[in-house]
Coordinates of C-alpha atoms in Angstrom, one line a residue:
M1 CA -62.4 -14.5 -29.7
V2 CA -62.6 -16.1 -33.1
Y3 CA -65.6 -18.4 -33.9
G4 CA -66.1 -18.9 -30.2
R5 CA -62.5 -20.1 -29.7
K6 CA -59.8 -18.2 -27.7
V7 CA -56.5 -17.7 -29.6
A8 CA -53.1 -16.4 -28.4
L9 CA -52.3 -12.8 -29.3
Y10 CA -48.6 -13.8 -29.5
P11 CA -47.8 -17.3 -30.8
R12 CA -44.9 -19.4 -29.5
W13 CA -41.2 -18.3 -30.2
S14 CA -40.8 -20.6 -33.1
A15 CA -43.9 -19.4 -34.8
L16 CA -43.1 -15.7 -34.5
P17 CA -42.1 -13.8 -37.6
T18 CA -38.4 -13.3 -38.1
A19 CA -38.7 -9.5 -37.7
E20 CA -40.5 -9.9 -34.4
R21 CA -37.9 -12.4 -33.1
N22 CA -35.1 -10.0 -34.0
I23 CA -36.8 -7.1 -32.2
R24 CA -37.1 -9.2 -29.0
V25 CA -33.5 -10.5 -29.3
R26 CA -32.2 -6.9 -29.6
R27 CA -34.4 -5.9 -26.6
G28 CA -33.0 -8.7 -24.5
N29 CA -29.4 -8.0 -25.5
S30 CA -29.9 -4.3 -24.7
K31 CA -31.2 -5.2 -21.3
I32 CA -28.2 -7.5 -20.6
N33 CA -25.8 -4.9 -21.9
N34 CA -27.3 -2.2 -19.7
E35 CA -27.0 -4.5 -16.6
Q36 CA -23.4 -5.3 -17.5
S37 CA -22.6 -1.6 -18.0
S38 CA -24.2 -0.8 -14.7
Q39 CA -22.2 -3.5 -13.0
T40 CA -19.0 -2.3 -14.6
S41 CA -19.7 1.3 -13.5
R42 CA -20.2 0.1 -9.9
S43 CA -17.0 -1.9 -10.0
I44 CA -15.1 1.1 -11.3
G45 CA -16.6 3.3 -8.6
A46 CA -15.7 0.8 -5.9
L47 CA -12.1 0.7 -7.2
V48 CA -11.9 4.5 -7.0
V49 CA -12.9 4.4 -3.3
L50 CA -10.5 1.6 -2.5
C51 CA -7.6 3.3 -4.4
L52 CA -8.4 6.7 -2.7
T53 CA -8.3 5.0 0.7
F54 CA -4.9 3.4 0.1
F55 CA -3.6 6.7 -1.5
L56 CA -4.6 8.5 1.7
V57 CA -2.9 5.9 4.0
A58 CA 0.3 5.9 1.9
M59 CA 0.4 9.7 1.6
D60 CA 0.2 10.2 5.3
N61 CA 3.5 8.3 5.7
T62 CA 5.3 11.3 4.0
I63 CA 3.1 14.3 4.1
I64 CA 4.0 15.0 7.7
N65 CA 7.7 15.2 7.1
V66 CA 7.6 18.7 5.6
A67 CA 5.8 20.0 8.6
L68 CA 8.3 18.9 11.3
P69 CA 10.4 22.1 11.2
T70 CA 7.2 24.1 11.6
F71 CA 6.2 22.1 14.7
S72 CA 9.6 22.7 16.1
R73 CA 9.4 26.4 15.5
T74 CA 5.7 27.1 16.4
L75 CA 5.1 24.6 19.2
G76 CA 8.6 24.2 20.5
A77 CA 8.6 20.5 19.8
S78 CA 11.7 18.6 20.9
T79 CA 13.6 16.2 18.7
S80 CA 12.0 13.3 20.6
S81 CA 8.5 14.8 20.1
L82 CA 9.1 15.3 16.4
Q83 CA 10.2 11.7 16.1
W84 CA 7.1 10.4 17.8
I85 CA 4.8 12.6 15.6
T86 CA 6.1 10.6 12.8
D87 CA 6.4 7.2 14.5
A88 CA 3.1 7.2 16.4
Y89 CA 1.3 6.7 13.0
T90 CA 3.7 3.9 11.9
T91 CA 3.6 2.1 15.2
A92 CA -0.2 2.1 15.5
F93 CA -0.5 1.2 11.8
A94 CA 1.9 -1.8 11.9
G95 CA 0.9 -2.9 15.4
L96 CA -2.9 -3.1 14.7
I97 CA -3.1 -4.1 11.1
V98 CA -3.5 -7.8 11.8
V99 CA -6.4 -6.8 14.0
G100 CA -7.9 -4.9 11.1
G101 CA -7.7 -7.9 8.9
H102 CA -9.3 -10.1 11.5
L103 CA -12.2 -7.6 11.9
A104 CA -12.7 -7.4 8.1
D105 CA -13.0 -11.2 7.9
R106 CA -15.2 -11.6 11.0
R107 CA -17.4 -8.4 10.8
G108 CA -17.5 -7.6 7.1
R109 CA -15.1 -5.6 4.9
R110 CA -17.5 -2.8 4.0
P111 CA -18.4 -1.8 7.6
T112 CA -14.7 -2.2 8.7
L113 CA -13.5 0.1 5.9
Q114 CA -16.1 2.7 6.7
A115 CA -15.3 2.6 10.4
A116 CA -11.6 3.0 9.4
L117 CA -12.4 6.1 7.4
V118 CA -14.3 7.6 10.3
T119 CA -11.5 6.8 12.7
F120 CA -8.9 8.4 10.3
A121 CA -11.0 11.5 10.0
L122 CA -11.4 11.9 13.8
G123 CA -7.7 11.4 14.3
S124 CA -7.0 14.1 11.7
L125 CA -9.4 16.5 13.3
L126 CA -7.9 15.9 16.7
A127 CA -4.4 16.7 15.4
A128 CA -5.6 19.7 13.3
N129 CA -7.0 21.4 16.4
A130 CA -4.1 20.5 18.7
S131 CA -2.3 23.1 20.8
T132 CA 0.5 20.8 22.1
T133 CA 2.7 18.2 20.5
A134 CA 1.2 15.5 22.8
T135 CA -2.2 16.1 21.2
I136 CA -0.7 15.8 17.7
I137 CA 1.0 12.6 18.7
A138 CA -2.3 11.2 20.0
G139 CA -4.1 12.3 16.8
R140 CA -1.4 10.6 14.7
A141 CA -1.9 7.4 16.7
V142 CA -5.6 7.5 16.1
M143 CA -4.9 8.0 12.4
G144 CA -2.6 4.9 12.5
I145 CA -5.5 2.9 14.0
G146 CA -7.7 4.0 11.1
A147 CA -5.0 3.0 8.6
A148 CA -4.6 -0.4 10.2
L149 CA -8.4 -1.0 9.7
A150 CA -8.5 0.5 6.2
V151 CA -5.8 -1.3 4.3
P152 CA -6.7 -5.0 4.8
A153 CA -10.4 -4.2 4.4
S154 CA -9.8 -2.3 1.1
L155 CA -7.5 -5.0 -0.4
S156 CA -9.8 -7.9 0.6
M157 CA -12.9 -6.0 -0.7
L158 CA -11.0 -5.5 -4.0
V159 CA -10.7 -9.2 -4.3
D160 CA -14.4 -9.6 -3.6
V161 CA -15.4 -7.1 -6.3
F162 CA -12.9 -8.3 -9.0
Q163 CA -13.1 -12.1 -8.9
T164 CA -11.6 -13.1 -12.3
P165 CA -7.8 -13.4 -12.4
R166 CA -7.5 -10.8 -15.2
S167 CA -9.8 -8.2 -13.7
R168 CA -8.3 -8.7 -10.2
A169 CA -4.8 -8.2 -11.6
T170 CA -5.8 -5.0 -13.3
A171 CA -7.5 -3.7 -10.2
I172 CA -4.5 -4.5 -8.0
A173 CA -2.3 -2.7 -10.5
G174 CA -4.3 0.5 -9.9
W175 CA -4.5 -0.1 -6.1
T176 CA -0.7 -0.5 -6.0
A177 CA -0.1 2.6 -8.2
S178 CA -2.3 4.7 -5.8
A179 CA 0.1 3.9 -2.9
G180 CA 3.2 4.8 -4.9
V181 CA 1.6 8.1 -6.0
G182 CA 0.6 8.8 -2.4
V183 CA 4.1 8.3 -1.0
A184 CA 5.6 10.5 -3.8
V185 CA 3.1 13.4 -3.7
G186 CA 2.9 13.5 0.1
P187 CA 5.7 16.1 0.4
L188 CA 4.3 18.0 -2.6
V189 CA 0.8 18.3 -1.0
G190 CA 2.3 19.1 2.4
G191 CA 4.6 21.8 1.0
A192 CA 1.8 23.4 -1.1
L193 CA -0.5 23.6 2.0
L194 CA 2.3 24.9 4.3
S195 CA 3.2 27.6 1.8
R196 CA -0.3 29.1 2.0
F197 CA -1.9 28.0 5.3
W198 CA -0.9 27.0 8.8
W199 CA 0.3 23.5 9.8
G200 CA -3.1 22.3 10.7
S201 CA -4.2 22.4 7.1
I202 CA -2.3 19.2 6.5
F203 CA -4.6 17.4 8.9
W204 CA -7.7 19.1 7.6
F205 CA -6.7 17.9 4.1
N206 CA -6.5 14.3 5.4
A207 CA -9.8 14.6 7.1
G208 CA -11.4 16.0 3.9
V209 CA -10.1 13.1 1.8
A210 CA -11.3 10.5 4.5
I211 CA -14.8 12.1 4.7
A212 CA -15.1 12.3 0.9
S213 CA -14.1 8.6 0.6
L214 CA -16.6 7.7 3.2
V215 CA -19.4 9.6 1.5
I216 CA -18.8 8.1 -2.0
S217 CA -18.4 4.6 -0.5
L218 CA -22.0 4.5 0.7
P219 CA -23.6 4.0 -2.8
L220 CA -20.5 2.5 -4.5
L221 CA -19.2 -0.2 -2.2
P222 CA -21.1 -3.5 -2.3
K223 CA -22.2 -5.2 0.9
S224 CA -19.7 -7.8 1.9
K225 CA -20.6 -11.1 3.6
P226 CA -18.6 -11.7 6.7
S227 CA -16.9 -15.0 7.4
D228 CA -19.0 -18.0 8.5
E229 CA -16.6 -18.2 11.4
K230 CA -17.9 -15.7 13.9
H231 CA -15.4 -16.4 16.7
F232 CA -13.3 -13.3 17.5
D233 CA -9.9 -14.2 18.8
L234 CA -9.4 -11.7 21.6
L235 CA -6.3 -13.4 23.1
G236 CA -4.7 -13.7 19.7
V237 CA -5.4 -10.0 19.0
V238 CA -3.7 -8.9 22.2
L239 CA -0.7 -11.1 21.6
S240 CA -0.3 -9.9 18.0
V241 CA -0.6 -6.3 19.0
V242 CA 2.1 -6.7 21.6
A243 CA 4.3 -8.6 19.2
L244 CA 4.1 -6.2 16.3
T245 CA 4.1 -3.0 18.3
S246 CA 7.2 -4.1 20.3
L247 CA 9.0 -5.2 17.1
V248 CA 8.2 -1.9 15.2
G249 CA 9.0 0.2 18.3
A250 CA 12.3 -1.5 18.8
I251 CA 13.2 -1.0 15.1
I252 CA 12.2 2.7 15.2
E253 CA 14.2 3.4 18.4
A254 CA 17.2 1.4 17.5
P255 CA 19.2 4.2 15.9
T256 CA 18.6 6.4 19.0
W257 CA 19.0 3.8 21.7
G258 CA 21.7 1.7 19.9
W259 CA 21.3 -1.8 18.5
T260 CA 23.1 -3.3 21.5
S261 CA 21.4 -1.2 24.2
V262 CA 19.5 -2.8 27.1
R263 CA 16.2 -1.1 26.1
F264 CA 16.4 -2.4 22.5
I265 CA 17.3 -5.9 23.6
V266 CA 14.5 -6.0 26.1
L267 CA 11.9 -4.7 23.7
A268 CA 13.1 -7.1 21.0
L269 CA 12.8 -10.0 23.5
V270 CA 9.3 -8.9 24.3
A271 CA 8.4 -9.0 20.6
M272 CA 10.0 -12.4 20.2
G273 CA 8.2 -13.8 23.2
A274 CA 4.8 -12.4 22.0
F275 CA 5.3 -14.0 18.6
I276 CA 6.1 -17.4 20.1
A277 CA 3.0 -17.1 22.4
T278 CA 0.9 -16.2 19.3
W279 CA 2.2 -19.3 17.5
I280 CA 1.4 -21.5 20.5
H281 CA -2.1 -20.0 20.8
A282 CA -2.6 -20.6 17.0
Q283 CA -2.0 -24.3 17.4
R284 CA -4.9 -24.5 19.8
D285 CA -7.2 -22.1 17.8
P286 CA -6.8 -22.7 14.0
H287 CA -9.2 -19.9 13.3
G288 CA -7.2 -17.3 15.2
V289 CA -6.1 -13.9 14.3
I290 CA -2.9 -15.0 12.5
H291 CA -3.0 -17.9 10.1
W292 CA 0.5 -19.3 10.4
S293 CA -0.2 -21.8 7.7
L294 CA -0.1 -19.0 5.2
L295 CA 3.5 -18.3 6.0
L296 CA 4.3 -21.9 5.0
N297 CA 2.9 -21.3 1.5
P298 CA 5.8 -20.1 -0.7
R299 CA 3.5 -18.3 -3.1
F300 CA 2.4 -16.2 -0.1
S301 CA 5.5 -15.8 2.0
F302 CA 8.2 -15.1 -0.7
P303 CA 6.2 -12.4 -2.5
S304 CA 5.6 -10.8 0.9
I305 CA 9.3 -10.9 1.7
A306 CA 10.0 -9.3 -1.7
M307 CA 7.6 -6.5 -0.9
G308 CA 9.1 -6.0 2.5
A309 CA 12.6 -5.8 0.9
T310 CA 11.2 -3.2 -1.6
Y311 CA 9.9 -1.1 1.2
F312 CA 13.3 -1.5 3.0
G313 CA 15.1 0.0 0.0
I314 CA 12.5 2.7 -0.9
F315 CA 11.8 4.1 2.5
G316 CA 15.5 4.0 3.5
Y317 CA 16.4 5.9 0.4
L318 CA 13.5 8.4 0.8
F319 CA 14.6 9.1 4.4
L320 CA 18.0 10.3 3.1
V321 CA 17.1 11.9 -0.2
T322 CA 14.5 14.2 1.5
Q323 CA 17.4 15.6 3.5
Y324 CA 19.5 15.8 0.4
L325 CA 17.0 17.8 -1.6
Q326 CA 16.1 20.2 1.2
G327 CA 19.4 20.4 3.2
F328 CA 22.0 19.7 0.5
L329 CA 20.3 21.4 -2.5
G330 CA 18.4 24.0 -0.5
Q331 CA 15.0 23.2 -2.0
S332 CA 11.8 24.3 -0.3
P333 CA 9.3 21.6 0.9
F334 CA 7.1 22.3 -2.1
S335 CA 10.0 22.2 -4.5
A336 CA 11.3 19.0 -3.0
G337 CA 7.8 17.5 -3.4
V338 CA 7.7 18.5 -7.1
H339 CA 11.1 16.7 -7.6
F340 CA 9.6 13.5 -6.2
L341 CA 7.0 13.3 -8.9
P342 CA 9.1 11.2 -11.4
A343 CA 9.0 8.4 -8.8
A344 CA 5.2 8.5 -8.8
I345 CA 5.0 8.5 -12.6
A346 CA 7.4 5.6 -12.7
V347 CA 5.2 3.6 -10.3
V348 CA 2.0 4.2 -12.3
I349 CA 3.7 3.2 -15.6
S350 CA 5.4 0.1 -14.2
S351 CA 2.2 -1.0 -12.5
G352 CA 0.5 -0.9 -15.9
I353 CA 3.4 -2.7 -17.6
T354 CA 3.2 -5.5 -15.1
R355 CA -0.3 -6.4 -16.4
V356 CA 1.2 -6.9 -19.9
L357 CA 4.2 -8.8 -18.6
E358 CA 2.1 -11.2 -16.5
E359 CA 0.6 -12.6 -19.7
K360 CA 4.1 -13.3 -21.1
V361 CA 6.3 -14.4 -18.2
S362 CA 5.9 -15.8 -14.7
T363 CA 5.4 -13.7 -11.6
R364 CA 8.7 -15.0 -10.3
V365 CA 10.6 -13.4 -13.2
I366 CA 8.7 -10.1 -12.8
T367 CA 9.5 -10.0 -9.1
V368 CA 13.2 -10.7 -9.6
I369 CA 13.4 -8.1 -12.3
G370 CA 11.7 -5.5 -10.1
L371 CA 14.1 -6.2 -7.2
L372 CA 17.1 -6.0 -9.5
V373 CA 15.9 -2.7 -10.9
L374 CA 15.5 -1.4 -7.4
A375 CA 19.1 -2.6 -6.7
A376 CA 20.2 -0.7 -9.8
A377 CA 18.6 2.4 -8.4
L378 CA 20.5 2.1 -5.2
V379 CA 23.7 1.5 -7.1
E380 CA 23.1 4.8 -8.9
A381 CA 22.5 6.4 -5.4
M382 CA 25.9 5.2 -4.4
R383 CA 27.4 7.3 -7.2
L384 CA 26.2 10.5 -5.5
Q385 CA 28.9 13.2 -5.4
V386 CA 29.0 16.7 -3.9
D387 CA 28.5 18.2 -7.4
S388 CA 25.9 15.7 -8.7
G389 CA 22.9 18.0 -8.3
Y390 CA 19.5 16.6 -9.0
T391 CA 20.5 14.3 -11.8
N392 CA 21.6 11.5 -9.6
A393 CA 18.4 11.7 -7.5
L394 CA 16.2 11.8 -10.7
I395 CA 17.7 8.6 -12.1
T396 CA 17.4 6.9 -8.7
L397 CA 13.8 7.9 -8.3
I398 CA 12.8 6.7 -11.7
L399 CA 14.5 3.4 -11.3
G400 CA 13.3 3.0 -7.8
G401 CA 9.7 3.8 -8.7
T402 CA 9.8 1.3 -11.6
G403 CA 11.1 -1.5 -9.4
M404 CA 8.6 -0.7 -6.7
G405 CA 5.7 -0.8 -9.2
L406 CA 6.8 -4.2 -10.6
V407 CA 7.3 -5.9 -7.3
L408 CA 4.3 -4.6 -5.4
T409 CA 1.8 -5.2 -8.2
T410 CA 3.0 -8.7 -9.0
G411 CA 3.5 -9.6 -5.3
T412 CA 0.1 -8.4 -4.2
D413 CA -1.7 -10.2 -7.0
T414 CA 0.2 -13.4 -6.2
V415 CA -0.5 -13.2 -2.5
M416 CA -4.2 -12.5 -2.8
A417 CA -4.6 -15.3 -5.3
T418 CA -3.5 -17.8 -2.7
L419 CA -6.1 -16.8 -0.1
G420 CA -9.4 -18.4 0.6
Q421 CA -12.7 -16.4 0.9
N422 CA -12.6 -16.3 4.7
E423 CA -9.0 -15.3 5.1
T424 CA -8.5 -12.4 2.6
G425 CA -8.6 -9.8 5.3
T426 CA -6.1 -11.6 7.5
G427 CA -3.8 -12.5 4.6
A428 CA -3.8 -8.9 3.3
A429 CA -3.0 -7.7 6.8
I430 CA 0.0 -10.0 7.2
N431 CA 1.2 -9.0 3.8
V432 CA 1.0 -5.2 4.5
A433 CA 2.5 -5.7 8.0
T434 CA 5.5 -7.3 6.3
M435 CA 5.8 -4.2 4.1
E436 CA 5.5 -1.8 7.0
I437 CA 8.1 -3.7 9.0
G438 CA 10.4 -3.6 6.0
G439 CA 9.9 0.2 5.6
A440 CA 10.6 0.8 9.3
L441 CA 13.7 -1.4 9.2
G442 CA 14.9 0.4 6.1
V443 CA 14.7 3.8 7.8
A444 CA 16.4 2.5 10.9
V445 CA 19.3 0.7 9.1
F446 CA 19.9 3.5 6.6
G447 CA 19.7 6.1 9.3
T448 CA 22.1 4.2 11.6
I449 CA 24.7 3.6 8.9
F450 CA 24.4 7.2 7.7
N451 CA 24.7 8.7 11.1
S452 CA 27.7 6.6 12.0
R453 CA 29.6 7.5 8.9
Y454 CA 28.5 11.2 9.0
H455 CA 29.5 11.5 12.7
A456 CA 32.9 10.0 12.0
G457 CA 33.6 12.3 9.1
I458 CA 32.7 15.4 11.1
T459 CA 34.7 14.5 14.2
N460 CA 37.7 13.3 12.2
H461 CA 38.0 16.5 10.2
L462 CA 36.5 19.3 12.3
A463 CA 37.4 18.4 15.9
S464 CA 40.1 21.0 15.9
A465 CA 38.4 23.5 13.7
L466 CA 35.2 24.1 15.7
P467 CA 34.4 24.9 19.3
H468 CA 33.0 21.9 21.2
H469 CA 29.4 23.1 21.3
L470 CA 29.4 23.8 17.5
L471 CA 31.1 20.4 16.9
V472 CA 28.3 18.7 18.8
V473 CA 25.6 20.5 16.8
T474 CA 27.3 19.8 13.5
S475 CA 27.9 16.1 14.2
S476 CA 24.5 15.3 15.7
S477 CA 22.5 16.0 12.5
F478 CA 23.0 17.0 8.9
G479 CA 20.6 19.9 9.3
G480 CA 22.6 21.3 12.2
G481 CA 25.8 20.8 10.2
V482 CA 24.5 22.8 7.3
T483 CA 23.4 25.6 9.6
V484 CA 26.8 25.8 11.2
G485 CA 28.7 25.3 8.0
R486 CA 27.0 28.3 6.3
A487 CA 28.0 30.5 9.1
A488 CA 31.5 29.1 9.5
P489 CA 34.5 29.3 7.1
H490 CA 34.0 27.7 3.7
G491 CA 36.0 24.6 4.5
V492 CA 33.5 23.6 7.2
L493 CA 30.5 23.4 4.9
A494 CA 32.6 21.4 2.4
V495 CA 33.4 18.8 5.1
V496 CA 29.7 18.6 6.1
L497 CA 28.6 18.0 2.5
S498 CA 31.4 15.4 1.9
S499 CA 30.5 13.6 5.1
F500 CA 26.9 13.5 4.0
V501 CA 27.8 12.0 0.7
A502 CA 30.0 9.4 2.4
G503 CA 27.2 8.4 4.8
F504 CA 24.7 8.3 1.9
Q505 CA 26.9 6.0 -0.1
K506 CA 27.5 3.6 2.8
A507 CA 23.8 3.4 3.7
A508 CA 22.9 2.6 0.0
I509 CA 25.1 -0.5 0.2
S510 CA 22.7 -2.0 2.8
G511 CA 19.8 -1.6 0.4
I512 CA 21.7 -3.2 -2.4
I513 CA 22.6 -6.2 -0.3
V514 CA 19.0 -6.7 0.9
T515 CA 17.4 -6.3 -2.5
V516 CA 19.9 -8.5 -4.4
A517 CA 19.8 -11.2 -1.7
T518 CA 16.0 -11.2 -1.8
A519 CA 16.0 -11.5 -5.6
I520 CA 18.3 -14.5 -5.4
L521 CA 16.0 -16.0 -2.7
V522 CA 12.9 -15.5 -4.8
A523 CA 14.5 -16.9 -7.9
L524 CA 15.6 -20.1 -6.1
A525 CA 12.7 -20.7 -3.8
L526 CA 9.5 -19.4 -5.5
K527 CA 8.3 -22.0 -7.9
A528 CA 7.1 -20.4 -11.2
K529 CA 4.0 -21.6 -12.8
S530 CA 4.7 -24.0 -15.6
K531 CA 3.6 -23.3 -19.1
E532 CA 0.9 -26.0 -18.8
E533 CA -0.5 -24.3 -15.7
M534 CA -0.5 -20.9 -17.3
T535 CA -2.2 -22.4 -20.4
V536 CA -4.9 -24.0 -18.3
E537 CA -5.5 -20.8 -16.4
Q538 CA -5.8 -18.8 -19.7
D539 CA -8.0 -21.4 -21.2
T540 CA -10.3 -21.1 -18.2
I541 CA -10.6 -17.4 -18.6
D542 CA -11.2 -17.7 -22.4
L543 CA -13.8 -20.4 -21.7
T544 CA -15.6 -18.2 -19.2
K545 CA -15.7 -15.4 -21.9
S546 CA -17.0 -17.8 -24.5
I547 CA -19.8 -19.0 -22.3
Q548 CA -21.1 -15.5 -21.5
P549 CA -22.6 -14.9 -25.0
F550 CA -24.5 -18.2 -24.8
A551 CA -25.6 -17.4 -21.3
S552 CA -26.9 -14.0 -22.5
E553 CA -28.6 -15.7 -25.5
G554 CA -30.2 -18.2 -23.2
A555 CA -31.5 -15.4 -21.0
T556 CA -32.8 -13.6 -24.0
N557 CA -34.6 -16.6 -25.4
S558 CA -36.0 -17.4 -21.9
E559 CA -37.3 -13.9 -21.6
A560 CA -38.9 -14.0 -25.1
S561 CA -40.5 -17.4 -24.2
D562 CA -41.9 -15.9 -21.0
E563 CA -43.3 -13.0 -22.9
S564 CA -45.0 -15.3 -25.4
E565 CA -46.4 -17.4 -22.6
N566 CA -47.8 -14.2 -21.1
G567 CA -49.3 -13.4 -24.5
D568 CA -50.9 -16.9 -24.6
R569 CA -52.5 -16.4 -21.3
K570 CA -53.9 -13.1 -22.5

């Protein structure tokens, strides 16, 4: 109080001394920077959880392969049981993934992802404590259900967290790389565990990763707002499950049943009928489980096709090269896993390179380049000879991993950019389902062509050299052929190895045809962004960046003004 008159302890902003104003500006900027740093840390933490989830799902496609001989030896698993230990996961994953996307959109991405991790852990624990192959198959199926819920939820949540085109593309590059690393290191992890522990350790490892992901997701994943559309399309869910499960099951069993067998044809017709019924139902319910309109968008459908073709070539090749490393070169499961690492490194590097290329050229060009690099990898695979050693596989794995990283990173970013807020889960599910179908089809086609050529080579050259029962064992599988060949005269093993190489070369041709044809299709059908569109998009990003400092300054001045007003009131 001065001469009976109340005065403000702090005058208005314009009347403050320069030093005081500078102090308040620095204080405001510091607060804003701390908030931005905290937000960045939470985003990075969320990305770690999402990548770890996709890594786990992808790794489980390959980690089980090295344990199959152990199941056969310790549990007496038949060939059919071994096949279903592998295929139960793939069938459940591909068959229910659209349901997972629908749940993520309708019930929220965060709770769907966390429920998926719980389901995956429970399936792993069930398999780890199994005493029969039937229980292991059941556990693998439960794990497949968890994977079907996890992948679309994680990808759609990634888009929620990273909303600008540049940050989303970077995050998708990391997410894609985690899958490539998971596929490549699966045999390595499985081999390392089996060399020290019993077969159940593989499933305990899966459960541990799932539980760890769940725990760190609680503070790091932001709450996601579910779609405004609450209707759950139960009929569409049932039809889509029947359609996808029948399709994947028919593809998986085709090499065993035969592509012209009655069982294959019936199951394929069931899948076709269910897809038609799903489409008819979608005309009546536009908010159903499958948004068929997405498939009419070329920027969604053609990148998805490209990724399906990539999985066709990669998984088909991995199916055969695993037998090559362990059966042909005699490597242990762990050693074979180590020799897969160049593919994982190539995926990580090429995913990072994609981010740089996207700023220079269109996504169409990158996708085509990736497919052609993958085709080059399969051309190199065709050059395999009996005396090639690991060199041929090394070159193929590096080229294949590079092509995979380019196509999956660019394709996923392009697909997710076309989706609306309420359909990211469903769109991600359709995209991943296309990839899984492509992978299953690749294994089936590569396997069928290889088996046909291998069987012909054995029967043509060894029919008179081996007793009938040994001829059957030798011609039915490459592993059986190696076992018989090592115990028989030297010429038998030479025929087995040369027949393997011939079958390998023939199978690689199918991958070359599919990847090159897809590259041509994408080049002709997928419209690239014009330079004007790319300039506008970049200008928008730059404008957003340029606005941020002014927004921060405005917030600072506003804060300072509020403080001065508080001072006046005092």
